[in-house]
Coordinates of C-alpha atoms in Angstrom, one line a residue:
X5 CA -135.0 92.7 -42.9
X6 CA -132.6 95.7 -43.5
X7 CA -132.2 96.8 -47.1
X8 CA -128.8 96.9 -48.8
X9 CA -129.0 100.7 -49.0
X10 CA -129.4 100.9 -45.2
X11 CA -126.4 98.6 -44.6
X12 CA -124.3 100.7 -47.1
X13 CA -125.2 103.9 -45.2
X14 CA -124.2 102.4 -41.9
X15 CA -120.8 101.3 -43.3
X16 CA -120.3 104.7 -45.0
X17 CA -121.0 106.6 -41.8
X18 CA -118.7 104.3 -39.8
X19 CA -115.9 105.0 -42.3
X20 CA -116.6 108.7 -42.1
X21 CA -116.5 108.5 -38.3
X22 CA -113.1 106.7 -38.4
X23 CA -111.8 109.3 -40.8
X24 CA -112.9 112.1 -38.5
X25 CA -111.1 110.4 -35.5
X26 CA -107.9 110.1 -37.6
X27 CA -108.0 113.7 -38.8
X28 CA -108.9 115.1 -35.4
X29 CA -105.7 113.7 -33.9
X30 CA -103.5 114.3 -37.0
X31 CA -104.4 118.0 -37.2
X32 CA -103.1 118.7 -33.7
X33 CA -100.2 116.2 -33.5
X34 CA -97.6 118.7 -34.9
X35 CA -98.5 120.9 -32.0
X36 CA -98.9 118.4 -29.1
X37 CA -97.1 115.3 -30.4
X38 CA -97.5 112.3 -28.1
X39 CA -98.7 114.3 -25.0
X40 CA -102.4 113.5 -25.7
X41 CA -102.2 109.8 -26.5
X42 CA -104.8 107.5 -28.1
X43 CA -106.0 106.2 -24.7
X44 CA -107.1 109.7 -23.6
X45 CA -108.6 110.5 -27.1
X46 CA -110.7 107.3 -27.2
X47 CA -111.9 107.7 -23.7
X48 CA -113.1 111.2 -24.8
X49 CA -114.8 109.6 -27.8
X50 CA -116.6 107.1 -25.5
X51 CA -117.8 109.9 -23.2
X52 CA -119.0 111.9 -26.2
X53 CA -120.8 108.9 -27.7
X54 CA -122.5 108.2 -24.4
X55 CA -123.6 111.8 -23.9
X56 CA -124.8 112.5 -27.4
X57 CA -126.6 109.2 -27.7
X58 CA -128.4 109.7 -24.4
X59 CA -129.9 113.1 -25.5
X60 CA -130.3 112.4 -29.2
X61 CA -133.9 111.9 -30.4
X62 CA -134.8 108.9 -32.6
X63 CA -136.1 111.1 -35.4
X64 CA -135.1 111.1 -39.1
X65 CA -135.2 114.9 -39.4
X66 CA -133.0 115.4 -36.3
X67 CA -130.5 112.9 -37.6
X68 CA -130.3 114.8 -40.9
X69 CA -129.8 118.1 -39.1
X70 CA -127.1 116.4 -36.8
X71 CA -125.2 115.3 -39.9
X72 CA -125.4 118.7 -41.4
X73 CA -124.0 120.2 -38.2
X74 CA -121.2 117.6 -38.2
X75 CA -120.3 118.6 -41.8
X76 CA -120.1 122.3 -40.7
X77 CA -117.9 121.4 -37.7
X78 CA -115.6 119.4 -39.9
X79 CA -115.1 122.4 -42.1
X80 CA -114.6 124.6 -39.1
X81 CA -112.0 122.2 -37.7
X82 CA -110.1 122.3 -41.0
X83 CA -110.0 126.0 -40.8
X84 CA -109.6 126.7 -37.1
X85 CA -108.0 123.7 -35.4
X86 CA -104.4 124.7 -36.1
X87 CA -104.9 128.3 -34.9
X88 CA -106.9 127.3 -31.9
X89 CA -104.3 124.7 -31.0
X90 CA -101.5 127.2 -31.3
X91 CA -103.4 129.6 -29.0
X92 CA -104.0 127.0 -26.3
X93 CA -100.4 125.7 -26.5
X94 CA -99.2 129.3 -25.9
X95 CA -101.5 130.0 -23.0
X96 CA -102.1 126.7 -21.2
X97 CA -98.9 125.3 -19.6
X98 CA -100.1 121.7 -19.4
X99 CA -100.1 120.2 -23.0
X100 CA -102.7 117.5 -22.1
X101 CA -105.1 120.2 -20.9
X102 CA -104.4 122.4 -23.9
X103 CA -105.1 119.5 -26.3
X104 CA -108.2 118.5 -24.3
X105 CA -109.5 122.1 -24.7
X106 CA -109.3 122.0 -28.5
X107 CA -110.8 118.5 -28.7
X108 CA -113.6 119.4 -26.4
X109 CA -114.5 122.4 -28.5
X110 CA -114.2 120.8 -31.9
X111 CA -113.4 117.0 -32.1
X112 CA -115.6 115.5 -29.4
X113 CA -118.8 117.3 -30.2
X114 CA -118.7 116.3 -33.9
X115 CA -117.6 112.8 -33.2
X116 CA -120.3 112.4 -30.5
X117 CA -123.0 113.6 -32.8
X118 CA -121.9 111.5 -35.7
X119 CA -121.6 108.5 -33.4
X120 CA -125.1 109.1 -32.0
X121 CA -126.5 109.0 -35.5
X122 CA -124.7 105.8 -36.3
X123 CA -126.0 104.2 -33.1
X124 CA -129.5 105.2 -34.1
X125 CA -129.1 103.6 -37.5
X126 CA -127.8 100.3 -36.1
X127 CA -130.8 99.9 -33.8
X128 CA -132.6 98.6 -36.9
X129 CA -130.3 95.5 -36.8
X130 CA -130.9 94.7 -33.1
X131 CA -133.8 93.4 -31.0
X132 CA -135.2 96.1 -28.8
X133 CA -134.8 95.7 -25.0
X134 CA -138.1 96.2 -23.2
X135 CA -136.8 97.4 -19.8
X136 CA -135.3 100.8 -19.1
X137 CA -132.3 99.3 -17.3
X138 CA -131.7 96.9 -20.2
X139 CA -131.8 99.8 -22.7
X140 CA -129.2 101.8 -20.6
X141 CA -126.9 98.8 -20.3
X142 CA -127.1 98.1 -24.0
X143 CA -126.5 101.8 -24.8
X144 CA -123.3 101.8 -22.7
X145 CA -122.0 98.6 -24.2
X146 CA -122.7 99.9 -27.8
X147 CA -120.8 103.1 -27.0
X148 CA -117.9 101.1 -25.7
X149 CA -118.0 98.9 -28.8
X150 CA -118.1 101.9 -31.1
X151 CA -115.1 103.5 -29.3
X152 CA -113.2 100.2 -29.6
X153 CA -114.0 100.0 -33.3
X154 CA -112.7 103.5 -33.8
X155 CA -109.5 102.7 -31.9
X156 CA -108.7 99.9 -34.4
X157 CA -110.2 101.3 -37.6
X158 CA -108.8 104.8 -37.3
X159 CA -105.1 103.9 -37.8
X160 CA -105.9 101.5 -40.6
X161 CA -108.0 104.2 -42.5
X162 CA -105.3 106.8 -41.7
X163 CA -102.6 104.7 -43.3
X164 CA -104.8 104.3 -46.4
X165 CA -105.3 108.1 -46.6
X166 CA -101.6 108.7 -46.2
X167 CA -100.5 106.0 -48.6
X168 CA -102.8 106.8 -51.5
X169 CA -103.6 110.5 -51.2
X170 CA -101.1 112.2 -48.8
X171 CA -103.9 114.6 -47.9
X172 CA -103.2 116.9 -45.0
X173 CA -105.7 116.6 -42.1
X174 CA -107.3 119.9 -43.2
X175 CA -108.0 118.5 -46.7
X176 CA -109.2 115.3 -45.2
X177 CA -111.7 117.2 -43.1
X178 CA -113.1 118.9 -46.1
X179 CA -113.5 115.6 -48.0
X180 CA -115.2 114.1 -44.9
X181 CA -117.5 117.1 -44.7
X182 CA -118.6 116.6 -48.3
X183 CA -119.3 112.9 -47.6
X184 CA -121.2 113.8 -44.4
X185 CA -123.3 116.3 -46.1
X186 CA -124.1 113.9 -48.9
X187 CA -125.1 111.2 -46.4
X188 CA -127.4 113.7 -44.6
X189 CA -129.4 114.0 -47.9
X190 CA -129.4 110.4 -49.1
X191 CA -129.7 108.1 -46.0
X192 CA -133.5 108.3 -45.8
X193 CA -135.0 105.9 -48.3
X194 CA -138.2 107.9 -48.4
X195 CA -136.4 111.0 -49.6
X196 CA -136.4 111.6 -53.3
X197 CA -132.9 112.9 -53.8
X198 CA -133.6 113.4 -57.5
X199 CA -135.9 116.3 -56.7
X200 CA -134.5 119.5 -58.2
X201 CA -134.3 121.4 -54.9
X202 CA -132.4 118.7 -53.1
X203 CA -130.0 118.1 -56.0
X204 CA -129.2 121.8 -56.5
X205 CA -128.7 122.2 -52.8
X206 CA -126.2 119.4 -52.8
X207 CA -124.3 120.7 -55.8
X208 CA -124.1 124.2 -54.3
X209 CA -122.8 123.1 -50.9
X210 CA -120.3 120.5 -52.3
X211 CA -119.0 123.2 -54.6
X212 CA -118.3 125.4 -51.6
X213 CA -116.5 122.4 -49.9
X214 CA -114.3 122.1 -53.0
X215 CA -113.4 125.7 -52.7
X216 CA -112.6 125.2 -49.0
X217 CA -110.4 122.2 -49.9
X218 CA -108.3 124.4 -52.2
X219 CA -107.7 127.1 -49.6
X220 CA -106.9 124.9 -46.6
X221 CA -104.1 122.9 -48.1
X222 CA -101.2 125.5 -48.1
X223 CA -99.4 125.6 -44.7
X224 CA -99.1 128.7 -42.6
X225 CA -95.5 130.1 -42.8
X226 CA -94.2 133.3 -41.2
X227 CA -91.5 135.2 -43.0
X228 CA -88.7 133.9 -40.8
X229 CA -89.4 130.3 -41.8
X230 CA -89.1 128.7 -45.2
X231 CA -90.7 125.2 -45.4
X232 CA -88.7 123.1 -47.8
X233 CA -90.6 119.8 -47.3
X234 CA -93.5 118.4 -45.3
X235 CA -95.4 115.2 -45.4
X236 CA -97.8 113.5 -43.0
X237 CA -96.8 110.0 -42.2
X238 CA -98.2 107.2 -40.0
X239 CA -95.6 108.3 -37.4
X240 CA -96.4 112.0 -37.6
X241 CA -95.7 115.1 -39.6
X242 CA -92.2 115.2 -41.1
X243 CA -91.0 118.7 -41.9
X244 CA -87.8 120.3 -43.1
X245 CA -87.5 124.1 -42.8
X246 CA -84.9 126.9 -42.9
X247 CA -85.1 129.2 -39.9
X248 CA -83.9 132.8 -39.8
X249 CA -85.0 133.8 -36.3
X250 CA -81.4 134.9 -35.4
X251 CA -78.2 136.0 -37.1
X252 CA -77.2 132.3 -37.3
X253 CA -79.5 130.6 -39.8
X254 CA -80.4 126.9 -39.3
X255 CA -82.1 124.0 -41.1
X256 CA -84.2 121.8 -38.9
X257 CA -86.0 118.4 -39.2
X258 CA -89.0 118.0 -37.0
X259 CA -91.3 115.0 -36.5
X260 CA -94.6 116.4 -35.0
X261 CA -93.7 118.3 -31.8
X262 CA -90.1 117.0 -31.6
X263 CA -86.8 118.1 -33.2
X264 CA -84.9 115.3 -34.9
X265 CA -81.9 117.5 -35.7
X266 CA -80.7 121.0 -36.6
X267 CA -77.9 121.9 -38.9
X268 CA -76.1 125.3 -39.4
X269 CA -76.6 127.2 -42.6
X270 CA -74.0 129.7 -43.9
X271 CA -75.0 133.1 -45.2
X272 CA -75.0 131.8 -48.8
X273 CA -77.2 128.8 -47.8
X274 CA -74.4 126.1 -47.6
X275 CA -75.3 123.3 -45.2
X276 CA -73.0 122.9 -42.2
X277 CA -72.6 120.4 -39.4
X278 CA -75.5 119.1 -37.3
X279 CA -75.7 121.0 -34.0
X280 CA -75.6 119.2 -30.7
X281 CA -73.0 117.6 -28.4
X282 CA -74.8 114.3 -28.5
X283 CA -74.1 114.0 -32.2
X284 CA -70.4 114.5 -31.6
X285 CA -70.5 112.0 -28.7
X286 CA -72.0 109.4 -31.0
X287 CA -69.2 110.0 -33.4
X288 CA -66.8 108.8 -30.7
X289 CA -67.8 105.2 -31.6
X290 CA -65.2 105.5 -34.4
X291 CA -62.5 106.1 -31.8
X292 CA -63.0 102.9 -29.8
X293 CA -59.7 101.2 -29.8
X294 CA -60.9 97.6 -29.7
X295 CA -62.8 97.7 -33.0
X296 CA -61.0 96.1 -35.9
X297 CA -63.3 96.3 -38.9
X298 CA -65.5 98.9 -40.7
X299 CA -69.0 97.5 -40.8
X300 CA -71.6 99.8 -39.2
X301 CA -75.4 99.6 -38.5
X302 CA -77.5 102.7 -37.9
X303 CA -80.8 102.2 -36.1
X304 CA -82.7 105.5 -36.5
X305 CA -81.3 107.8 -39.2
X306 CA -82.6 111.2 -38.0
X307 CA -80.7 113.9 -40.1
X308 CA -78.1 111.3 -41.0
X309 CA -75.2 112.9 -39.0
X310 CA -73.9 109.6 -37.6
X311 CA -74.4 107.7 -40.9
X312 CA -72.7 110.5 -42.8
X313 CA -69.7 110.4 -40.6
X314 CA -69.3 106.6 -40.8
X315 CA -69.9 106.5 -44.6
X316 CA -67.4 109.4 -45.1
X317 CA -64.8 107.4 -43.1
X318 CA -65.3 104.4 -45.5
X319 CA -67.5 102.3 -43.2
X320 CA -69.8 99.8 -45.0
X321 CA -73.0 101.2 -43.5
X322 CA -76.4 99.7 -43.2
X323 CA -79.3 102.0 -42.3
X324 CA -82.6 100.9 -40.7
X325 CA -85.4 103.3 -40.1
X326 CA -89.2 102.9 -39.9
X327 CA -90.0 106.2 -41.6
X328 CA -89.3 106.5 -45.3
X329 CA -89.9 110.2 -45.3
X330 CA -87.2 110.8 -42.6
X331 CA -84.6 108.9 -44.6
X332 CA -85.6 110.7 -47.8
X333 CA -85.1 114.2 -46.3
X334 CA -81.8 113.1 -44.7
X335 CA -80.6 112.3 -48.2
X336 CA -82.2 115.3 -49.9
X337 CA -81.8 118.1 -47.4
X338 CA -79.1 117.1 -45.0
X339 CA -76.4 115.7 -47.3
X340 CA -76.5 112.0 -46.3
X341 CA -74.5 110.0 -48.8
X342 CA -75.9 106.8 -50.2
X343 CA -75.5 104.1 -47.6
X344 CA -74.4 100.6 -48.7
X345 CA -77.8 99.1 -47.6
X346 CA -81.1 100.7 -46.5
X347 CA -84.1 99.0 -44.9
X348 CA -87.3 101.0 -44.3
X349 CA -89.1 98.9 -41.7
X350 CA -89.6 98.4 -38.0
X351 CA -86.0 98.0 -36.5
X352 CA -87.3 95.5 -33.9
X353 CA -88.5 93.1 -36.7
X354 CA -85.4 93.8 -38.9
X355 CA -82.9 93.0 -36.1
X356 CA -84.7 89.7 -35.3
X357 CA -84.8 88.7 -38.9
X358 CA -81.2 89.6 -39.7
X359 CA -80.0 87.8 -36.6
X360 CA -81.9 84.6 -37.6
X361 CA -80.5 84.8 -41.1
X362 CA -76.8 85.4 -40.2
X363 CA -76.6 83.6 -36.8
X364 CA -73.6 81.5 -37.9
X365 CA -71.9 84.1 -40.2
X366 CA -69.1 86.0 -38.4
X367 CA -68.5 88.2 -41.4
X368 CA -72.0 89.6 -41.2
X369 CA -71.5 91.1 -37.8
X370 CA -71.1 94.8 -37.2
X371 CA -68.1 96.6 -35.7
X372 CA -70.2 99.7 -34.8
X373 CA -74.0 99.9 -34.0
X374 CA -75.6 103.4 -33.5
X375 CA -78.9 103.2 -31.7
X376 CA -80.7 106.5 -31.9
X377 CA -84.5 106.1 -31.7
X378 CA -85.7 108.8 -29.3
X379 CA -88.5 111.0 -30.6
X380 CA -91.2 113.2 -29.1
X381 CA -90.2 112.6 -25.5
X382 CA -90.6 108.9 -25.8
X383 CA -88.2 105.9 -25.9
X384 CA -89.9 103.1 -27.9
X385 CA -90.1 100.2 -25.4
X386 CA -89.8 97.5 -28.0
X387 CA -86.2 98.7 -28.8
X388 CA -85.1 98.7 -25.2
X389 CA -86.1 95.3 -24.0
X390 CA -83.7 92.6 -22.7
X391 CA -84.6 90.5 -25.7
X392 CA -83.7 93.3 -28.1
X393 CA -80.3 94.0 -26.4
X394 CA -79.5 90.2 -26.5
X395 CA -80.2 90.1 -30.2
X396 CA -78.2 93.4 -30.8
X397 CA -75.3 91.9 -28.9
X398 CA -75.4 88.9 -31.2
X399 CA -75.1 91.2 -34.2
X400 CA -72.0 92.9 -32.8
X401 CA -68.5 91.7 -33.3
X402 CA -66.7 90.4 -30.2
X403 CA -64.6 93.6 -30.2
X404 CA -67.3 95.9 -31.5
X405 CA -69.2 98.8 -29.8
X406 CA -72.8 99.9 -29.6
X407 CA -73.7 103.5 -28.9
X408 CA -77.1 104.2 -27.4
X409 CA -78.6 107.7 -27.1
X410 CA -80.8 108.2 -24.1
X411 CA -83.0 111.3 -23.6
X412 CA -85.2 111.7 -20.6
X413 CA -85.7 112.6 -17.0
X414 CA -82.3 112.5 -15.2
X415 CA -83.7 110.7 -12.2
X416 CA -86.2 108.3 -13.8
X417 CA -86.8 104.6 -13.6
X418 CA -86.4 104.5 -17.4
X419 CA -82.7 105.7 -17.1
X420 CA -81.9 103.2 -14.4
X421 CA -83.7 100.5 -16.4
X422 CA -81.7 101.3 -19.5
X423 CA -78.3 101.3 -17.7
X424 CA -79.1 98.1 -15.8
X425 CA -80.1 96.3 -19.0
X426 CA -77.1 97.4 -20.9
X427 CA -74.7 96.5 -18.1
X428 CA -76.4 93.1 -17.7
X429 CA -76.2 92.4 -21.5
X430 CA -72.7 93.7 -22.3
X431 CA -69.4 93.2 -20.6
X432 CA -68.3 96.9 -20.4
X433 CA -70.3 100.1 -20.6
X434 CA -69.4 103.8 -20.2
X435 CA -71.7 106.8 -20.3
X436 CA -71.2 110.3 -21.5
X437 CA -73.6 113.2 -20.9
X438 CA -74.4 116.1 -23.2
X439 CA -74.7 119.4 -21.3
X440 CA -75.5 119.5 -17.6
X441 CA -76.6 116.5 -15.5
X442 CA -78.6 117.1 -12.3
X443 CA -79.9 113.9 -10.8
X444 CA -81.8 115.7 -8.0
X445 CA -84.1 117.6 -10.4
X446 CA -87.0 115.4 -11.6
X447 CA -87.8 117.9 -14.4
X448 CA -84.3 117.9 -15.8
X449 CA -84.0 116.4 -19.3
X450 CA -80.7 114.8 -19.7
X451 CA -79.0 113.5 -22.9
X452 CA -76.6 110.6 -22.6
X453 CA -74.7 108.5 -25.1
X454 CA -73.9 105.1 -23.6
X455 CA -71.1 103.0 -25.2
X456 CA -71.1 99.2 -24.6
X457 CA -69.0 96.3 -25.8
X458 CA -68.8 92.6 -25.3
X459 CA -65.0 93.1 -24.8
X460 CA -63.3 93.5 -21.5
X461 CA -61.9 96.9 -22.4
X462 CA -63.6 100.0 -23.7
X463 CA -61.1 102.8 -24.4
X464 CA -61.0 105.7 -26.9
X465 CA -58.0 106.7 -29.0
X466 CA -57.0 110.4 -29.3
X467 CA -58.6 111.9 -32.5
X468 CA -56.4 113.0 -35.3
X469 CA -56.9 115.7 -37.9
X470 CA -58.4 113.1 -40.4
X471 CA -61.3 112.5 -37.9
X472 CA -62.5 116.0 -38.5
X473 CA -62.3 116.0 -42.3
X474 CA -66.1 115.7 -42.6
X475 CA -67.2 117.4 -39.4
X476 CA -65.1 120.4 -38.7
X477 CA -67.2 122.5 -36.3
X478 CA -65.5 123.8 -33.1
X479 CA -68.1 122.0 -31.0
X480 CA -67.4 118.6 -32.7
X481 CA -63.7 119.0 -32.1
X482 CA -64.1 120.2 -28.5
X483 CA -66.2 117.1 -27.6
X484 CA -64.0 114.5 -29.3
X485 CA -60.7 115.9 -28.0
X486 CA -62.0 116.2 -24.4
X487 CA -64.2 113.1 -24.0
X488 CA -63.2 112.6 -20.3
X489 CA -64.9 115.7 -19.1
X490 CA -68.3 114.5 -20.5
X491 CA -68.1 111.1 -18.8
X492 CA -70.4 110.3 -15.9
X493 CA -70.3 107.6 -13.3
X494 CA -72.9 105.0 -14.0
X495 CA -72.7 103.5 -10.5
X496 CA -73.5 107.0 -9.1
X497 CA -76.7 107.2 -11.2
X498 CA -77.8 103.7 -10.2
X499 CA -76.9 104.2 -6.5
X500 CA -78.2 101.3 -4.5
X501 CA -80.5 100.0 -7.3
X502 CA -80.2 96.3 -7.6
X503 CA -78.8 95.1 -11.0
X504 CA -81.8 92.8 -11.3
X505 CA -84.3 95.7 -11.0
X506 CA -86.2 97.4 -13.8
X507 CA -85.2 94.8 -16.4
X508 CA -87.8 95.3 -19.2
X509 CA -89.0 92.2 -21.0
X510 CA -91.4 91.9 -23.9
X511 CA -94.1 90.2 -21.8
X512 CA -94.0 92.8 -19.0
X513 CA -97.3 94.8 -18.5
X514 CA -95.3 98.0 -18.2
X515 CA -94.4 97.9 -21.9
X516 CA -97.2 100.2 -22.9
X517 CA -96.0 103.0 -20.5
X518 CA -92.2 102.4 -20.3
X519 CA -90.2 105.3 -21.5
X520 CA -93.1 107.8 -21.7
X521 CA -92.6 109.7 -18.4
X522 CA -90.6 112.5 -20.1
X523 CA -93.2 113.3 -22.8
X524 CA -94.8 116.3 -21.2
X525 CA -91.5 117.6 -19.8
X526 CA -89.8 117.3 -23.2
X527 CA -92.7 119.1 -24.8
X528 CA -92.3 122.1 -22.4
X529 CA -88.6 122.1 -23.1
X530 CA -89.1 122.3 -26.8
X531 CA -91.5 125.2 -26.4
X532 CA -88.8 127.0 -24.4
X533 CA -86.0 126.3 -26.8
X534 CA -87.8 127.2 -30.0
X535 CA -90.3 130.1 -30.8
X536 CA -94.0 129.1 -30.9
X537 CA -94.2 130.0 -34.6
X538 CA -91.8 127.1 -35.3
X539 CA -94.4 124.6 -34.0
X540 CA -97.5 126.3 -35.5
X541 CA -95.9 126.6 -39.0
X542 CA -97.4 123.6 -40.9

């Protein structure tokens, strides 16, 4: 019958292993974003469990040594992972291979060793299989089970770490190393930990870990970048920084390996307009002639450029965003005025709940909806389904307009799917592209703003001087005064695609991979547009 101490050790090591899986992904996500997804990572953990458990001897002394090695690799990862990741990102063109190289050198060996020890400890709770084939089958199934446990436990533990400590992944690794080293000394019931030599050894090593914890917390920052804010969240690293790489200084907001927005800075540090034609195109929603009221809904706040414009023009504005940190920095560092209402939650759930609560209330409908949820090369499928668009249409006034920002491959199924769904849901749609559009190039990233309305007509009035009172940049004016030159023919993009094709529904098996085909291409584009030091500064 296993003793309470043995059960406690098994649970403690399992928690440590989940923490190691979380920190291993979080420490590299600012460099690689979504390119090396959880599916690939947990397949790698399964292989590492299988390999290490097959060669690992069932001996207490070897288990103790293995845990000490794991604690050392955890410290090494805290110190080296960022620099090694920046090096591989610079020299390996494929982001998945670059991330795999770092995980293979650091993450997978320590996870495999730690998992092998855990599997040895749990053998005490199972009946031993007498045949060799039976032992192999049980070993494979236990490795699969452990990888599955990590897949579910890691996000839960990661959220706890972020919610109650806000530790960086580097600091988390040092804390995990202290815990691993302690476990290596106390897991064996026959070991008298109270002996002076063991106790002094533990105190000395843990003291060194505390010193390492202190020196790994500060982010790396070159002289051309001033980090104003950074916080790790469940959705990635949120960072605001001022960049002085060129004569024109800018302030940017990044979420892991993607840019959520960039604003100009004057020579005396005064914040200017957000840069980008797509931001100006989204502001054209105010110019739609059919709208009659001034109630607006923002789904995805980013730097707050769209919300700021609507609020400044006296729209009663509701903001919905899943990431509290993104909303906070939009308010603090990008000049977003206080919206009328703010909801920090999953937009898909909020839209459903709001629609159910106000189904029969005409006054609760919106005249303008801005849908801007692209991040990291991915369009979240749950916010692009037929069910979502149907509910969004119900939130819109009969003469209102919704603007949808699309970023992705210019000749992709995702683009055709998005256009087909919007045209099927709404009566009238028009699309406008930011920059060049080349449908023949599969590697071209295109930015579109698609306007749709339940009304039969969708026309824009000519902007007047008052429309530029709160966004006066030349780019903003040029876009709004010459909208026609940005318009693209939706039928030309769809070609002979049937209107019933590529309609995404919540029950479709493609939900898990829809909208993800541009992730690697977008990562490469971001590495081309911004210096490598921007991405390694965290």
